[in-house]
PDB file of C-alpha atoms in Angstrom:
ATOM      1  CA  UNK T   1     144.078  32.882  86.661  1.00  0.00           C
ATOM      2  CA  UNK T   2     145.694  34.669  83.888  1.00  0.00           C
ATOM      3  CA  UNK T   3     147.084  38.224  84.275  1.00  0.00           C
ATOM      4  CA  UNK T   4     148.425  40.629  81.688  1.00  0.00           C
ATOM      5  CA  UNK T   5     149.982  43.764  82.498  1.00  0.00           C
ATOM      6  CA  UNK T   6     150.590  46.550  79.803  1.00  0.00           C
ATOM      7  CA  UNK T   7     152.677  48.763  79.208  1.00  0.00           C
ATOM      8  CA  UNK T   8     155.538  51.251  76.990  1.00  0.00           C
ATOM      9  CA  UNK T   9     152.737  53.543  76.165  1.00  0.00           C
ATOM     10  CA  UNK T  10     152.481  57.497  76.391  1.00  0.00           C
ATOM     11  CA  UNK T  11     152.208  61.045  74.479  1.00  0.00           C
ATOM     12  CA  UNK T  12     154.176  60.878  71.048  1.00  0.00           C
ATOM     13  CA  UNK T  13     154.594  63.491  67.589  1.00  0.00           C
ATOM     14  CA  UNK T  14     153.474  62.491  64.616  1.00  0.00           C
ATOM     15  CA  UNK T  15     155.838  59.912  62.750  1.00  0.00           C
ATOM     16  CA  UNK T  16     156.851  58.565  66.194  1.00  0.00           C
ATOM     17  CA  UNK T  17     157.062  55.265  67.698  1.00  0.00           C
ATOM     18  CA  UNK T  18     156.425  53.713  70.456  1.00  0.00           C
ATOM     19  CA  UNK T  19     157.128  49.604  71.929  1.00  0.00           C
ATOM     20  CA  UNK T  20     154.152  48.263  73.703  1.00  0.00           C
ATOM     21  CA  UNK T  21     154.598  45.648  76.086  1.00  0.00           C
ATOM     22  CA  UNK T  22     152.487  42.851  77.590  1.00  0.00           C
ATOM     23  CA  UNK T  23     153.562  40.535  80.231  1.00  0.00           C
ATOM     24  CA  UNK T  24     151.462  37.506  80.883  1.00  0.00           C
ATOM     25  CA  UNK T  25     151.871  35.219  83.961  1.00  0.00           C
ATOM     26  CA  UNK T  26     149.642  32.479  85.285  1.00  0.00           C
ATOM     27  CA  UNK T  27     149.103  29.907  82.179  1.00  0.00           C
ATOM     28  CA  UNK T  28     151.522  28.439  79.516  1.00  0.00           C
ATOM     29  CA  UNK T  29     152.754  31.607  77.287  1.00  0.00           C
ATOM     30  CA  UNK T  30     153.493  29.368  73.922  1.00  0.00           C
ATOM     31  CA  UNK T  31     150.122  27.607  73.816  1.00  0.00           C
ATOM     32  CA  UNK T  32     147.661  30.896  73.276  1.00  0.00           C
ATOM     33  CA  UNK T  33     146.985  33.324  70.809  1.00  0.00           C
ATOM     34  CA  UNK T  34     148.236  36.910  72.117  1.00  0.00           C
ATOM     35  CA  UNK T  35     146.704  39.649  70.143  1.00  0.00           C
ATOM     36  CA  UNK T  36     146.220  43.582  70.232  1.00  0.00           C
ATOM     37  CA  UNK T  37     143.517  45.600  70.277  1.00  0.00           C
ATOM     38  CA  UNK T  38     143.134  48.963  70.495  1.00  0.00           C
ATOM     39  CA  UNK T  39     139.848  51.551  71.441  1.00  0.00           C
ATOM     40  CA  UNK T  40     139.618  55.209  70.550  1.00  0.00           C
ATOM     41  CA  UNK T  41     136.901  57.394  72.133  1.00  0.00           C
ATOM     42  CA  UNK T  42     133.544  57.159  70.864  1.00  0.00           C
ATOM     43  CA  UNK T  43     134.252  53.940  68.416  1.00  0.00           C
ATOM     44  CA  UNK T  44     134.165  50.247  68.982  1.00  0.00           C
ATOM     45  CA  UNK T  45     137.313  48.258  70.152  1.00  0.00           C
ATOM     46  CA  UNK T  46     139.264  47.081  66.853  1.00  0.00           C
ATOM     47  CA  UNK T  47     141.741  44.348  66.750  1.00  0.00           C
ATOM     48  CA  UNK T  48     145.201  45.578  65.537  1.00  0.00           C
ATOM     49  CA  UNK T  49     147.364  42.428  65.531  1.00  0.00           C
ATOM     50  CA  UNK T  50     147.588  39.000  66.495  1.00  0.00           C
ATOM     51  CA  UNK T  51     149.767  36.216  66.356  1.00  0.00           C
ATOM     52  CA  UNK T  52     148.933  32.252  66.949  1.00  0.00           C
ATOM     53  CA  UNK T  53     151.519  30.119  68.832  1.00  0.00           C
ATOM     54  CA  UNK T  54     152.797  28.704  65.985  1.00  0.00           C
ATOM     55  CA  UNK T  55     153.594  32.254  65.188  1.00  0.00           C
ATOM     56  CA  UNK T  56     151.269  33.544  62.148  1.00  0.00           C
ATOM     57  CA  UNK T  57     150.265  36.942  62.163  1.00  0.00           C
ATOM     58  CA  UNK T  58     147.311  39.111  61.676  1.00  0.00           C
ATOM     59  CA  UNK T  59     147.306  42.874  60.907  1.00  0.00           C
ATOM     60  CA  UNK T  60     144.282  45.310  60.545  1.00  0.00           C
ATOM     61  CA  UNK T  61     144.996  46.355  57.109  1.00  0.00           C
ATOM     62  CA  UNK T  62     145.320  50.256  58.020  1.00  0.00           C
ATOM     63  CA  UNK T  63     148.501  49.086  60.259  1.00  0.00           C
ATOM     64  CA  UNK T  64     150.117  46.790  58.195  1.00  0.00           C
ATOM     65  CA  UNK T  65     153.719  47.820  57.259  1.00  0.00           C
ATOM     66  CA  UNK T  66     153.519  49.796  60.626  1.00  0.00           C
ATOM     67  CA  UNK T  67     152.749  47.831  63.323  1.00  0.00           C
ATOM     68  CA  UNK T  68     154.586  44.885  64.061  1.00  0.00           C
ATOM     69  CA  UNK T  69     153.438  42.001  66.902  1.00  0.00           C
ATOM     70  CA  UNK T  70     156.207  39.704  68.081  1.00  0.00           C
ATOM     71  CA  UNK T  71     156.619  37.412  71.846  1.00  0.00           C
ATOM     72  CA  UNK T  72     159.071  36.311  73.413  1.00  0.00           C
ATOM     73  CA  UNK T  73     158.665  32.701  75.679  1.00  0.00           C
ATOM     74  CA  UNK T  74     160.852  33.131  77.747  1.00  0.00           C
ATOM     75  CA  UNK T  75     160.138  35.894  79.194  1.00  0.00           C
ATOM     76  CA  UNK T  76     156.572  35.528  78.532  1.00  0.00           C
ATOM     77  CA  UNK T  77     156.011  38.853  77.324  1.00  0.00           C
ATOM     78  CA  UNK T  78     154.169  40.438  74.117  1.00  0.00           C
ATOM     79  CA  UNK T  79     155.513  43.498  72.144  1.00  0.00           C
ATOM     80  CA  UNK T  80     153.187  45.988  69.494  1.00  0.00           C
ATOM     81  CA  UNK T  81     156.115  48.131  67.523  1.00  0.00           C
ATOM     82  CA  UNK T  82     154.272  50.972  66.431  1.00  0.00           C
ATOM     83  CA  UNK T  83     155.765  53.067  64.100  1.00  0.00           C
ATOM     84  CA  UNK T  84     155.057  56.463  61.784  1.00  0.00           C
ATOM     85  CA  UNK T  85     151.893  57.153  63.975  1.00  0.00           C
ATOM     86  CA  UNK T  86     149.462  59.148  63.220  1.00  0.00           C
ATOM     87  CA  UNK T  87     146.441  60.462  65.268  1.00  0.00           C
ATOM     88  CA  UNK T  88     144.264  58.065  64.115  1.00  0.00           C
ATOM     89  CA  UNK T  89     146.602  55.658  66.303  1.00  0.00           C
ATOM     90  CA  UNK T  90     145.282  57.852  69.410  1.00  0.00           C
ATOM     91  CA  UNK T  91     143.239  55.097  71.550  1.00  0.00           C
ATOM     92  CA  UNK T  92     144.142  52.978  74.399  1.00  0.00           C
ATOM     93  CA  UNK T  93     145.938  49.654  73.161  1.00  0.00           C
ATOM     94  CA  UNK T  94     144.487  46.250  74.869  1.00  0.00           C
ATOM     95  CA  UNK T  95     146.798  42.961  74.977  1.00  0.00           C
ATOM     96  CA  UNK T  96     144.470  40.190  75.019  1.00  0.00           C
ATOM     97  CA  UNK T  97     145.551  36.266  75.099  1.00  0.00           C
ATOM     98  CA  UNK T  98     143.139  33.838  74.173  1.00  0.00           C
ATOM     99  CA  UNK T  99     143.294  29.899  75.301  1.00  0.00           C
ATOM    100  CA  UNK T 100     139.866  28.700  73.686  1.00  0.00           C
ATOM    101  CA  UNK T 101     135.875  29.390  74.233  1.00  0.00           C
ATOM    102  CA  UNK T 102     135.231  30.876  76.997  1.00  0.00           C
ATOM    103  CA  UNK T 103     139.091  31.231  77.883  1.00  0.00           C
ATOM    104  CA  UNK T 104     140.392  35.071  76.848  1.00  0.00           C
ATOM    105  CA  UNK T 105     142.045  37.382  79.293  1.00  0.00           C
ATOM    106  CA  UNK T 106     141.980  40.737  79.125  1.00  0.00           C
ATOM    107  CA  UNK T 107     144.867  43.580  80.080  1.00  0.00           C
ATOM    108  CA  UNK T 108     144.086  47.228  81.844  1.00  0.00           C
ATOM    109  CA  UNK T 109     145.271  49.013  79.055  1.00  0.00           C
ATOM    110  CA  UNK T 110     147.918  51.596  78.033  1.00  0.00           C
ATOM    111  CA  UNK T 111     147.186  55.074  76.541  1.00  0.00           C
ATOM    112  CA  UNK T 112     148.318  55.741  73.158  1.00  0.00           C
ATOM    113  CA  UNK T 113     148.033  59.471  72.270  1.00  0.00           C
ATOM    114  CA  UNK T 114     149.180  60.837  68.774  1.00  0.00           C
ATOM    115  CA  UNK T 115     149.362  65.225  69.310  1.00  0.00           C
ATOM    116  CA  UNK T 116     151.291  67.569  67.690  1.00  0.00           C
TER     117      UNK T 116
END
């Protein structure tokens, strides 16, 4: 079984940043796809970022420049920088890592919340 636990997030200004972290135990780290996702209230869960093992990445275009994915191997953890935020950032922020069909394991989630 696969387990991913979140965290790094909280209550932030506008223009702030924050470091998201996801630590994943219980299947080889440097043969999945970790990603980021992210759900506000009321709207659909959006992906944010990903990266593939042999490290490609994937922004949603409205966080490019912002947002930046990275992961460690040895320490089997994921990171989501997350700078210049805005309240539109305000959701909570999934880490998901994905093995195949049928094989994607999910996070609890950390709050994310953008206030002046």
């Amino acid at each position: 079984q696969v387990h991913l636990v979140e965290s790094g997030g909280g209550s932030v200004r506008p223009g702030g940043s924050l470091r998201l972290s996801c630590a994943v135990s219980g299947r080889a780290f440097s043969l999945n796809t970790v990603s980021w996702y992210r759900q506000a209230p009321g709207k659909e869960r959006e992906l944010v970022a990903s990266m593939i093992a042999s490290g490609q990445t994937n922004y949603l275009d409205s966080v490019k420049g912002r947002f930046t994915i990275s992961r460690t191997k040895a320490r089997n953890t994921a990171y989501l920088q997350i700078n210049n935020l805005t309240s539109e950032d305000t959701a909570v922020y999934y880490c998901s890592s994905f093995y195949g069909p049928g094989a994607q394991f999910w996070g609890q989630g950390t709050q994310v919340t953008v206030s002046s």
